[in-house]
Tab-separated table of C-alpha atoms in Angstrom:
chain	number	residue	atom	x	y	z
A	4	UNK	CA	-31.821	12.557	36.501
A	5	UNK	CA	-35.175	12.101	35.455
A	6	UNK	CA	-37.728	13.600	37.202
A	7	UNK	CA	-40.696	12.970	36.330
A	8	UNK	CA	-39.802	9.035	35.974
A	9	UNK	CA	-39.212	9.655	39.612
A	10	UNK	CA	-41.986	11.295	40.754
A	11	UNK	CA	-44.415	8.425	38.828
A	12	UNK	CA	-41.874	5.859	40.392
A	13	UNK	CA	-42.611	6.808	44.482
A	14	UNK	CA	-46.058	7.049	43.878
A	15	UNK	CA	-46.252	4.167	41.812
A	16	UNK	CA	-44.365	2.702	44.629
A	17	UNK	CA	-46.947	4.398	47.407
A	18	UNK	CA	-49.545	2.710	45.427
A	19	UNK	CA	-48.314	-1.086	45.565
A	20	UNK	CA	-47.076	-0.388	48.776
A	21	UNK	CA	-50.203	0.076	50.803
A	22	UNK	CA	-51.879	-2.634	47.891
A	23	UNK	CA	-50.479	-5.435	46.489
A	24	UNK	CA	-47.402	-5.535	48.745
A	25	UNK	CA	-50.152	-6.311	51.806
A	26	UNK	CA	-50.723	-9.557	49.948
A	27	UNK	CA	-47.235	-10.324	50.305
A	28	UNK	CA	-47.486	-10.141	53.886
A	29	UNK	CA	-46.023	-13.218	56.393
A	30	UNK	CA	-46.034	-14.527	59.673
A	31	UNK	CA	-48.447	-13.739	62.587
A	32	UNK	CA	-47.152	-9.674	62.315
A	33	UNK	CA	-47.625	-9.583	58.874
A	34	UNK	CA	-44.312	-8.654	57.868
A	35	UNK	CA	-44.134	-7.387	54.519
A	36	UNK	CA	-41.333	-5.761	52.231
A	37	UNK	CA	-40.653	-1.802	52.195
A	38	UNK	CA	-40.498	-0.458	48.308
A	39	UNK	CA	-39.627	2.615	49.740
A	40	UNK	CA	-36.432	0.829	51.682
A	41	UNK	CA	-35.443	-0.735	48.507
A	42	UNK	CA	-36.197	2.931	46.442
A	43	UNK	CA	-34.085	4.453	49.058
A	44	UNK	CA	-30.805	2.044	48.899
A	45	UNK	CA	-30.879	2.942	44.964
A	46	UNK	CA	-31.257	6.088	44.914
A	47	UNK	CA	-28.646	7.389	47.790
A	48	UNK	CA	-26.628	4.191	46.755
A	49	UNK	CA	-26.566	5.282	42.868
A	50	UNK	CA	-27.903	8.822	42.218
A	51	UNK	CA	-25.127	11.753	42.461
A	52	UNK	CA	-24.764	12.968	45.969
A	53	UNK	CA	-27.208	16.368	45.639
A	54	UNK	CA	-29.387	14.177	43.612
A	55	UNK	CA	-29.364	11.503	46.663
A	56	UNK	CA	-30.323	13.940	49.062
A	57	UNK	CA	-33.447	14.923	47.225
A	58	UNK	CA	-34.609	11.573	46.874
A	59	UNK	CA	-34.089	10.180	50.238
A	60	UNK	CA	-36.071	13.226	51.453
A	61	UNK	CA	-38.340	12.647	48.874
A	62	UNK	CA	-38.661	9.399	49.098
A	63	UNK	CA	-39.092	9.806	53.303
A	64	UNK	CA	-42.390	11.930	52.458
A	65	UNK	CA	-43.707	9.589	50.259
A	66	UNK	CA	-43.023	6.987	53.121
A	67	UNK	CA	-44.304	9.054	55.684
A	68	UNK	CA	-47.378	9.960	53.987
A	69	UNK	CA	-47.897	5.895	53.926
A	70	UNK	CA	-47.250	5.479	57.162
A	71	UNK	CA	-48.441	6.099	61.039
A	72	UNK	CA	-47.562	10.290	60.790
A	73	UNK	CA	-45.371	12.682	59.473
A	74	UNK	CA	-41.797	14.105	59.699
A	75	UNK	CA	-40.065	10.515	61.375
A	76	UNK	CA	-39.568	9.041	58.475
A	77	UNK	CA	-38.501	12.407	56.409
A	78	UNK	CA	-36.130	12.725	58.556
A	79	UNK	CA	-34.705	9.234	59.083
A	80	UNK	CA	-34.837	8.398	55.379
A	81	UNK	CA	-32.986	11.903	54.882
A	82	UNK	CA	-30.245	11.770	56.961
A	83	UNK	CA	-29.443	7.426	56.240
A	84	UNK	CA	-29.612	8.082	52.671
A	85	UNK	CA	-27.416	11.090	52.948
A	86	UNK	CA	-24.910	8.453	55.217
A	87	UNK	CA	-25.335	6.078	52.593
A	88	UNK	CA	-24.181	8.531	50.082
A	89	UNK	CA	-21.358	9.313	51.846
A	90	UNK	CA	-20.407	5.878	52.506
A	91	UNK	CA	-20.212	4.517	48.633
A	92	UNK	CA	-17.332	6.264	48.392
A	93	UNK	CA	-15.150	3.929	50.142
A	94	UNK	CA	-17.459	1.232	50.037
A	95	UNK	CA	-18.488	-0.834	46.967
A	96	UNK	CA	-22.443	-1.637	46.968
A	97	UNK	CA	-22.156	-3.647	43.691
A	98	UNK	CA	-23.325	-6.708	43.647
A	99	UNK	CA	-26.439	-8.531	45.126
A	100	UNK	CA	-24.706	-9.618	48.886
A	101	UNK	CA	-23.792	-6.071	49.239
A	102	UNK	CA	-26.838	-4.477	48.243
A	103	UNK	CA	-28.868	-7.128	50.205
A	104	UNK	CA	-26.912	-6.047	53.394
A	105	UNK	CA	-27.024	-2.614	52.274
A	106	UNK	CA	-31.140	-2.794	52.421
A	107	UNK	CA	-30.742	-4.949	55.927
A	108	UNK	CA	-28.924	-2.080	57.671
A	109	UNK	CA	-30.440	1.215	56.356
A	110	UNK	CA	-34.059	-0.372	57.076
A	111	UNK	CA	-32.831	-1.244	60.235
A	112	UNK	CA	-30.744	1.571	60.468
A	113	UNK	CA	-34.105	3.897	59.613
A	114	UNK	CA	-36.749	2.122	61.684
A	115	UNK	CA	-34.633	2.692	64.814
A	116	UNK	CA	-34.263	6.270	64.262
A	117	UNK	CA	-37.770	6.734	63.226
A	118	UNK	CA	-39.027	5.236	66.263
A	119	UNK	CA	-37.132	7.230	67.965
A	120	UNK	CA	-38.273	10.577	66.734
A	121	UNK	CA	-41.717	8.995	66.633
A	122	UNK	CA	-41.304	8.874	70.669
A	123	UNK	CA	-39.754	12.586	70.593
A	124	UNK	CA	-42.774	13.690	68.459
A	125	UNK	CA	-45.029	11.543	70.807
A	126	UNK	CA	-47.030	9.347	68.808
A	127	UNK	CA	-46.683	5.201	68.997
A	128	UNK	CA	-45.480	3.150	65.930
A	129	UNK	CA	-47.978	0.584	65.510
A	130	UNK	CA	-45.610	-2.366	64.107
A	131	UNK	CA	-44.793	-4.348	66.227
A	132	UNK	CA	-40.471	-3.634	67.104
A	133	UNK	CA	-39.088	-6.903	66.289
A	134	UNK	CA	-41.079	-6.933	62.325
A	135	UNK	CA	-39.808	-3.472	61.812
A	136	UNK	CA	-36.477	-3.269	62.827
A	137	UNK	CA	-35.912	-6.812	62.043
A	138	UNK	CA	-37.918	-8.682	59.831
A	139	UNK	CA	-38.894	-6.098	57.582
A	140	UNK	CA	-35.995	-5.171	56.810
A	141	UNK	CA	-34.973	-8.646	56.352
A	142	UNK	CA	-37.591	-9.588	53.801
A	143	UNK	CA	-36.764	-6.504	52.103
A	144	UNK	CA	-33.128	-7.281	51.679
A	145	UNK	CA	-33.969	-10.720	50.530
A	146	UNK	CA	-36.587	-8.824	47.408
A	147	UNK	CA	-34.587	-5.710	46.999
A	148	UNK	CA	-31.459	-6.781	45.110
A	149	UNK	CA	-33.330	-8.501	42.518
A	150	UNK	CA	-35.741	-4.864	41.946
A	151	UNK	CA	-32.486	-3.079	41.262
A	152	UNK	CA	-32.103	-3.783	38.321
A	153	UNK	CA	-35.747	-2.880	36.494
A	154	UNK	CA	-35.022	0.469	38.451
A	155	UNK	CA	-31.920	0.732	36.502
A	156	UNK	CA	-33.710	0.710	33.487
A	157	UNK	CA	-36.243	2.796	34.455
A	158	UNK	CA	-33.840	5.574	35.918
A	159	UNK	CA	-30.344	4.954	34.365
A	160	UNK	CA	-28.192	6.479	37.291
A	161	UNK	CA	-25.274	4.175	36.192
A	162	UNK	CA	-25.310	5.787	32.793
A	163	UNK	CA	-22.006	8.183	31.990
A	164	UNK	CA	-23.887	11.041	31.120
A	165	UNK	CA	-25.770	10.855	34.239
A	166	UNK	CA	-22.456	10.441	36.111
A	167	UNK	CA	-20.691	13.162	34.370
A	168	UNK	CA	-23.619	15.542	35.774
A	169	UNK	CA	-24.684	16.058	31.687
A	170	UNK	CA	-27.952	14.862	32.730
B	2	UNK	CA	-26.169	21.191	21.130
B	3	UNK	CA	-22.941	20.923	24.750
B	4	UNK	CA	-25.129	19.873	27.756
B	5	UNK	CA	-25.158	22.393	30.014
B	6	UNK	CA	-23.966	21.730	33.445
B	7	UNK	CA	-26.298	22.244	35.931
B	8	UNK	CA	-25.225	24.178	39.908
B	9	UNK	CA	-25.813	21.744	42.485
B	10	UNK	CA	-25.911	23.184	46.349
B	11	UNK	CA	-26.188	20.231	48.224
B	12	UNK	CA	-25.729	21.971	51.627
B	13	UNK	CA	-28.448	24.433	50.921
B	14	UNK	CA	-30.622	21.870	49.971
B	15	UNK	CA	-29.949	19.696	52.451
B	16	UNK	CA	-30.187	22.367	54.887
B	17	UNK	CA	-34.127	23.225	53.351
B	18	UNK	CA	-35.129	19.453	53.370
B	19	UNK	CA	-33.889	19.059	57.274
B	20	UNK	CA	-35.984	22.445	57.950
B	21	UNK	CA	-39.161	20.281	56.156
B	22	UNK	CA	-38.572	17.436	58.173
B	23	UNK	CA	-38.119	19.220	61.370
B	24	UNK	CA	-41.865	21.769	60.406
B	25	UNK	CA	-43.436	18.043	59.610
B	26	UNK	CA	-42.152	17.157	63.187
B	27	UNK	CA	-43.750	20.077	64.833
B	28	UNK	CA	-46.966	19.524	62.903
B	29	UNK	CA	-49.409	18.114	65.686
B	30	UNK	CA	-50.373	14.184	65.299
B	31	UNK	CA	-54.040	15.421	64.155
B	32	UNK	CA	-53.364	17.665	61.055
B	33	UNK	CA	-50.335	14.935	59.983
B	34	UNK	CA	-53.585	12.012	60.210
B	35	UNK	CA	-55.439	15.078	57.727
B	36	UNK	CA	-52.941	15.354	55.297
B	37	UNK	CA	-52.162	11.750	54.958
B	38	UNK	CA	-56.258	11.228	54.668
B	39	UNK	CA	-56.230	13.412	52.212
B	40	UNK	CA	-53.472	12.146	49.775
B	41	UNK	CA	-54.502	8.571	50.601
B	42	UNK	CA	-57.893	9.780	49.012
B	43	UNK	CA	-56.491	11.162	45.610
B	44	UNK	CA	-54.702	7.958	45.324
B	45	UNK	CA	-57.635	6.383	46.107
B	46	UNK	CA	-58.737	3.807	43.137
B	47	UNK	CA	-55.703	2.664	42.404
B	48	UNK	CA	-55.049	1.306	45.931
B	49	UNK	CA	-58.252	-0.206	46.027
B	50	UNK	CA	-57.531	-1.939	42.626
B	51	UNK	CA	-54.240	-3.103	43.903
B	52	UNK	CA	-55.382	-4.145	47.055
B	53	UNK	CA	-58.083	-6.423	45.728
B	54	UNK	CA	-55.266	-8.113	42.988
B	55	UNK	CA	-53.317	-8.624	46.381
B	56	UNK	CA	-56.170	-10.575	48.069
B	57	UNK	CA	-56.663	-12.515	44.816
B	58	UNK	CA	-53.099	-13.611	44.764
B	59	UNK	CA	-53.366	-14.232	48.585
B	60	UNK	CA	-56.368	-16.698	48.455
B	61	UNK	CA	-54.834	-18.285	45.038
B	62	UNK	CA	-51.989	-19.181	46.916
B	63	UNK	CA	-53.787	-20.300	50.277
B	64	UNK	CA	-55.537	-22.676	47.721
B	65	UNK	CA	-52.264	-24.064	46.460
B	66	UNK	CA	-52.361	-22.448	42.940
B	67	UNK	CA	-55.134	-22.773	39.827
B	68	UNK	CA	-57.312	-24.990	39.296
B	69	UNK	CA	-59.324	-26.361	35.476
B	70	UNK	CA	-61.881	-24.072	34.574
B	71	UNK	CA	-63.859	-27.531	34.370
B	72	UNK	CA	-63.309	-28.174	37.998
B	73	UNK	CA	-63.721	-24.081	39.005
B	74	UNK	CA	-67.000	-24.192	37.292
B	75	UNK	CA	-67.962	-27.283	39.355
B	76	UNK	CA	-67.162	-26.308	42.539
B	77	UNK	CA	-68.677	-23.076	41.665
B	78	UNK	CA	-72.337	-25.010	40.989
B	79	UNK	CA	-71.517	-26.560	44.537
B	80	UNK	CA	-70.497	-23.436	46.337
B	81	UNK	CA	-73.769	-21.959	44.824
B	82	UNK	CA	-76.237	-25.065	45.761
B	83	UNK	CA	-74.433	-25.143	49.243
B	84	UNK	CA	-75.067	-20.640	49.003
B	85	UNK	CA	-78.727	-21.684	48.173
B	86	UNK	CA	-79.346	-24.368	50.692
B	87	UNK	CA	-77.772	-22.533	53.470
B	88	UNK	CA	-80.591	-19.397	52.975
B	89	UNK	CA	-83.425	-21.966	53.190
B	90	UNK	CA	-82.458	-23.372	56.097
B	91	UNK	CA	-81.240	-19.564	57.626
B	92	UNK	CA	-84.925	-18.954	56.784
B	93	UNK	CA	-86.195	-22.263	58.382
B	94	UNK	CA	-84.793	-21.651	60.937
B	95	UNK	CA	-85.535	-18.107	61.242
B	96	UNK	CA	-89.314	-18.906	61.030
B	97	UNK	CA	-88.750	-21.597	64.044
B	98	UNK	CA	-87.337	-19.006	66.050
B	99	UNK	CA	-90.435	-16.870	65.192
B	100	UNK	CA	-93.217	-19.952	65.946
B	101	UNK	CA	-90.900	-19.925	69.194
B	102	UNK	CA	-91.135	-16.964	70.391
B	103	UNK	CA	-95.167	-16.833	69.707
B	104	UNK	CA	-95.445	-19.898	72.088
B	105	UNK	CA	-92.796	-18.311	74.896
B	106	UNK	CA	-95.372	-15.115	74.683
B	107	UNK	CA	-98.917	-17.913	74.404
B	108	UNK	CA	-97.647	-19.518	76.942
B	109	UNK	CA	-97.761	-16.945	79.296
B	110	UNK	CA	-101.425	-15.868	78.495
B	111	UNK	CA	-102.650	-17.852	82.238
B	112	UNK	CA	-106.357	-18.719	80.559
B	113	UNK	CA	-103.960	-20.459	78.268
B	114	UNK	CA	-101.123	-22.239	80.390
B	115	UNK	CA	-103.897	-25.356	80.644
B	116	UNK	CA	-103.706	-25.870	76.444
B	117	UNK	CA	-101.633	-27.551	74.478
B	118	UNK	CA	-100.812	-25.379	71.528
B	119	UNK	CA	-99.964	-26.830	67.870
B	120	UNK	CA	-98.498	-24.797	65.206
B	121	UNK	CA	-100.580	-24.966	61.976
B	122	UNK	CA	-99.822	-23.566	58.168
B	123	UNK	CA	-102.765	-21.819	56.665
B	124	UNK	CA	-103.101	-23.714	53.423
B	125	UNK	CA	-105.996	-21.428	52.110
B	126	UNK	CA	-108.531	-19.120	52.878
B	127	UNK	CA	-112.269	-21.098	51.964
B	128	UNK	CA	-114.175	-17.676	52.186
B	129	UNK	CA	-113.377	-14.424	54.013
B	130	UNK	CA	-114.104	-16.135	57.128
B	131	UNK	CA	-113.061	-19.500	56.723
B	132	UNK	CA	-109.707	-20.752	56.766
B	133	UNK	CA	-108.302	-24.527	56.046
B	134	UNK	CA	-104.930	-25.319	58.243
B	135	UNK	CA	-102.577	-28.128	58.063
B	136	UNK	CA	-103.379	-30.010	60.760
B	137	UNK	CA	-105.959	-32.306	62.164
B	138	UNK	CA	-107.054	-34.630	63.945
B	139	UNK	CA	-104.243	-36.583	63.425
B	140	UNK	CA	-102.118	-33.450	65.466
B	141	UNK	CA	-104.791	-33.845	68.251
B	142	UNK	CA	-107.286	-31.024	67.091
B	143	UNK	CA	-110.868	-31.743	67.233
B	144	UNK	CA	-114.157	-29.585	66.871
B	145	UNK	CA	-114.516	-26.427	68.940
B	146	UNK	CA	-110.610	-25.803	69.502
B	147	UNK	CA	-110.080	-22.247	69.631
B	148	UNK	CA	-107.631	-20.799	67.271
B	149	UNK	CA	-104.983	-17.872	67.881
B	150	UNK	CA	-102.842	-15.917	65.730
B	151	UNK	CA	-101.165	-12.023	66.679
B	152	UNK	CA	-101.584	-13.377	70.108
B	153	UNK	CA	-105.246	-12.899	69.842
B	154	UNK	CA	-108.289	-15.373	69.620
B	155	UNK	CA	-109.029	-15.598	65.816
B	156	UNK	CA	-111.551	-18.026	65.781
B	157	UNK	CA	-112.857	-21.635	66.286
B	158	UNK	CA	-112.025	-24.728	64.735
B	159	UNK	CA	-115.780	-25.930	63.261
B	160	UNK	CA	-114.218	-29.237	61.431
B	161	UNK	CA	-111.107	-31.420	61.766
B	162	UNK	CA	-110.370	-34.347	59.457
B	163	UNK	CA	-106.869	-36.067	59.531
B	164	UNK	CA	-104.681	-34.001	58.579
B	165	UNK	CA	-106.389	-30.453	57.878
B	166	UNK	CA	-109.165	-28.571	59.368
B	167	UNK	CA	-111.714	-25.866	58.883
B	168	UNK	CA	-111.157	-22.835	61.278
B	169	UNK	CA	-114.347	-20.412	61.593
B	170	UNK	CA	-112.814	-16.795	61.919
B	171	UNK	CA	-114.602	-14.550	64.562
B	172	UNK	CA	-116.102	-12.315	61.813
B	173	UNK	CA	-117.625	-14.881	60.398
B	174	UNK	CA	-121.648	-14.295	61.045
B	175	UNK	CA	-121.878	-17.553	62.196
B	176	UNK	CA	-119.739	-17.513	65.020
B	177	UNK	CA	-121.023	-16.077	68.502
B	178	UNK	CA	-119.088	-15.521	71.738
B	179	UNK	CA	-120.094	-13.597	74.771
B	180	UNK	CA	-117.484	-10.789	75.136
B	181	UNK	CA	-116.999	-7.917	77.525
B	182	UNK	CA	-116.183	-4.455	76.762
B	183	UNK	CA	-113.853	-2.731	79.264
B	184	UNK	CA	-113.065	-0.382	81.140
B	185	UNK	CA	-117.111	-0.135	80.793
B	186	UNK	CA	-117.625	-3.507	81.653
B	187	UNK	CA	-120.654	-4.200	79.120
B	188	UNK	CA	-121.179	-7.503	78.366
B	189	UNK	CA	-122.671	-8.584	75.286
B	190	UNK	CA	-122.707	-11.342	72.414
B	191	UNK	CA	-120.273	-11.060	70.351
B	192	UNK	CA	-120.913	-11.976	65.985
B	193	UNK	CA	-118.932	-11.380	63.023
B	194	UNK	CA	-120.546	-9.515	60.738
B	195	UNK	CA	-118.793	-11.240	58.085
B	196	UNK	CA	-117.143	-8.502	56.588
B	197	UNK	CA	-113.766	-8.339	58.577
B	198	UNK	CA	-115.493	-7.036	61.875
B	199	UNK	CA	-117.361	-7.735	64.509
B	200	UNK	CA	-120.451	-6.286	66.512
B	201	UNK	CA	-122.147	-6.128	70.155
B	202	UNK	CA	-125.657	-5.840	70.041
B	203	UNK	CA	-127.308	-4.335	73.645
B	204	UNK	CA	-129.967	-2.542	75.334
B	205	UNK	CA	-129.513	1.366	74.423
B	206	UNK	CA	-128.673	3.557	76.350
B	207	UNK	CA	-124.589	2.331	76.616
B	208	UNK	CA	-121.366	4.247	78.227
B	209	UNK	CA	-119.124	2.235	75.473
B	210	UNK	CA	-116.938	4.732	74.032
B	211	UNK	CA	-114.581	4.450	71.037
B	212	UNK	CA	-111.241	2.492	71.483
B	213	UNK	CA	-112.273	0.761	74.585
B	214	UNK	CA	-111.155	-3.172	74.408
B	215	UNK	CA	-113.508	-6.184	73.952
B	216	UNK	CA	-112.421	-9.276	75.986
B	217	UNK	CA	-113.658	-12.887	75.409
B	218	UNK	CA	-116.261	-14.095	78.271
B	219	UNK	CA	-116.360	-17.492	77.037
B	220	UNK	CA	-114.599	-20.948	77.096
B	221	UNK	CA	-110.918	-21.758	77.504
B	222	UNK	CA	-110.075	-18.259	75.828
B	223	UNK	CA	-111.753	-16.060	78.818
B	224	UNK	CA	-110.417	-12.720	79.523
B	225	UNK	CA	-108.589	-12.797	76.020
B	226	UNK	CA	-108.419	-9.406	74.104
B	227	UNK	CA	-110.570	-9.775	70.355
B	228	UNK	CA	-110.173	-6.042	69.387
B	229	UNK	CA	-111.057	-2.367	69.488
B	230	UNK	CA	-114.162	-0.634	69.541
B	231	UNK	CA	-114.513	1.566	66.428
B	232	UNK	CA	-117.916	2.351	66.700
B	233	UNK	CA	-121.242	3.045	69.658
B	234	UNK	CA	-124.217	4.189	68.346
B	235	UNK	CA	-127.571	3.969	68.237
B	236	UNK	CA	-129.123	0.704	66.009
B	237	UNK	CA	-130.921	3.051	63.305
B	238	UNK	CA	-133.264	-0.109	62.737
B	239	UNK	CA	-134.562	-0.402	66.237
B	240	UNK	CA	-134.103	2.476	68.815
B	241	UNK	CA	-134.107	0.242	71.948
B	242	UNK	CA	-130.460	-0.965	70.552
B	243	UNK	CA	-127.059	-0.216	71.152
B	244	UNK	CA	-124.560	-1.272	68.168
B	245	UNK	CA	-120.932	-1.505	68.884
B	246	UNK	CA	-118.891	-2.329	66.431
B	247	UNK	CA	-115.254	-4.144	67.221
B	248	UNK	CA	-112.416	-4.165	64.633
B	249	UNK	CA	-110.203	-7.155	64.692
B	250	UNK	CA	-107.134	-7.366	66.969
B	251	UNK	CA	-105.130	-9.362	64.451
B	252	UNK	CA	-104.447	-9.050	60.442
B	253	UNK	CA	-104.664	-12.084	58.841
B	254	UNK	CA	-103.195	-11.074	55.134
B	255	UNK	CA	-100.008	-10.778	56.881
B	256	UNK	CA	-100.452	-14.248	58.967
B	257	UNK	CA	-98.964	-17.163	57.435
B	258	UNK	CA	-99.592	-19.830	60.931
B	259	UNK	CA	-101.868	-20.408	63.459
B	260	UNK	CA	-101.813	-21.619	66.686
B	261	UNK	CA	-104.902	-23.901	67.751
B	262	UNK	CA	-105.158	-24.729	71.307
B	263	UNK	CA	-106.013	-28.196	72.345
B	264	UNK	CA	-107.520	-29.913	75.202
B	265	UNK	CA	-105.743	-32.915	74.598
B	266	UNK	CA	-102.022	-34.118	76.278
């Protein structure tokens, strides 16, 4: 795995995130797409299971950091990209359909269970529920697939030395 | 060189990024707000960048793409004549609201609530004490109108033709207007002594003391404050007189319009 590519990516990512991704924004909510959503589904999707785990957590920071307070988001990106680990091995994410509806349900998947800790912890999510459970997601899943593949470029998890834990 | 393999303990780790997630939990909604701040703030510049490339793309699309540089340029003349014309008329109307507000506060001066007041551009200054306005008698001013500005009596108009006329300002050593100083209640003639002030001339000995405020006694503008006392002394030239001298209520390098009062409907 490389690193440092990493570590440039989610704050690269942070950067256009909470910049020129707000231009992309739609509808009366403003519903925009989630780079981290998109970094997640790679990462815990293609990365080596230990190596998933650190970026989803990772990855949840980073998101957290960007959004309305920390530890929700940690967590939920955590523990869906550690399910989503899990679940590629007996389910094939190739392919832009699956990765689309792989993006669709861990957003959704994440922005229930971060809302929910974000009640535990106390503090209210300002998006509105339907344009981050739904929508966001949505729009993400619709962007994501076709940001896969620079990432694989950039990160080259499907490589066989990569695979073979040699790098 | 064989790659080495390197030990991977995904429980453990898992285990130490749960225990992150569940400290950043605890941490209370104030210090999170902090922290964020304070990454948000190294990350600064580049966020700002990106955000204004975002609202360039936004408003290049709300204007349904590009456009010729020809054309941009053109509109941008336009945009800048329409920029230009838009402060001169912010500043027309400005000054209206200005001239306004000097007649709502004239019009409540009761001596005055009789006159019809006409707003008048001072085109020059003919001496120190002279003034020439843009209006006449063509506006309904005539001879012997009195003239305000600062909500104060200034002076007198002495000449009207059509459409200027020549105003006579109170220091002018020509002019002459009984006053009254109170709260001593002295009456006196009041003259310009042609050198931005103004003096009361009467029998010595006199209570007038410094400060005190000299009211018109005379014409439409009665019971009108024309300034301050600065000065009560003796007359050095002749011992039986009292001088007072009476600085201006109003500042005419700053005064751009008059108001004249007329008789007339």
């Amino acid at each position: 795995m490389y690193w440092m590519r990493f570590v440039i990516l989610i704050i690269a990512s942070a950067v256009l995130q909470l910049s020129i991704v707000k231009g992309l924004a739609i509808g009366p909510d403003l519903v925009q797409p989630d780079l981290m959503l998109i970094l997640l589904a790679y990462f815990a999707a293609h990365a080596t299971s230990p190596d998933a785990v650190v970026c989803s957590f990772t990855i949840g920071l980073m998101a957290d950091i960007t959004g309305w307070t920390l530890g929700p988001l940690t967590l939920a990106f955590g523990l869906i990209g550690l399910a989503i680990s899990y679940l590629r091995q007996y389910v094939m994410l190739e392919g832009i359909p699956q990765r689309a509806l792989l993006i669709f349900l861990s957003g959704f998947a994440i922005s229930s269970l971060a809302r929910g800790l974000s009640a535990i912890k106390g503090v209210p999510v300002p998006i509105p529920p339907a344009s981050h459970m739904i929508f966001g997601p949505l729009y993400s899943a619709v962007i994501g697939p076709f940001l896969m593949q620079p990432l694989e470029w950039l990160m080259r998890l499907q490589d066989k030395k990569y695979r073979m834990g040699l790098r | 060189m064989p790659y080495r393999r390197r030990p991977r303990h995904r429980r453990i780790r898992l285990g130490w990024f749960l225990l992150l997630g569940a400290i950043l939990m605890l941490l209370p909604h104030t210090a999170a707000t902090r922290l964020q701040m304070a990454v948000l703030q190294v990350l600064r510049v580049p966020i700002r960048s990106g955000r204004w490339i975002g609202l360039a793309a936004r408003t290049s699309i709300e204007l349904g793409g590009y456009v010729p540089a020809k054309q941009y340029k053109q509109l941008a003349d336009q945009y800048q004549q329409l920029l230009n014309r838009t402060k001169t008329l912010e500043a027309a109307l400005e000054d209206g609201y200005k001239r306004l507000e000097e007649l709502a506060q004239i019009r409540q001066i009761k001596p005055l609530q009789r006159l019809r007041p006409i707003s008048a551009r001072i085109i020059t200054f003919l001496a120190p004490t002279q003034l020439l306005i843009e209006a006449g008698k063509a506006d309904g001013i005539t001879a012997g109108d009195l003239v305000m500005a600062d909500e104060a009596i200034i002076g007198k108009v002495v000449f009207a033709s059509a459409y200027t006329a020549k105003v006579e300002l109170l220091t002018s050593p020509q002019m002459a207007m009984v006053a009254t100083v109170r709260p001593s209640n002295i009456a006196g003639l009041l003259k310009g002594d042609g050198n931005n002030g103004m003096v009361i001339r009467t029998r010595a000995p006199c209570p007038v003391k410094v400060g005190e405020t000299v009211f018109l006694d005379d014409g439409p503008g009665k019971g009108l404050p024309v300034g301050t006392v600065v000065s009560s002394q003796l007359d050095r030239k002749d011992p039986l007189l009292w001088v007072i001298r009476v600085q201006p209520g109003w500042d005419m390098s700053r005064a751009k319009v008059v108001w004249v009062m007329t008789t007339g409907q």
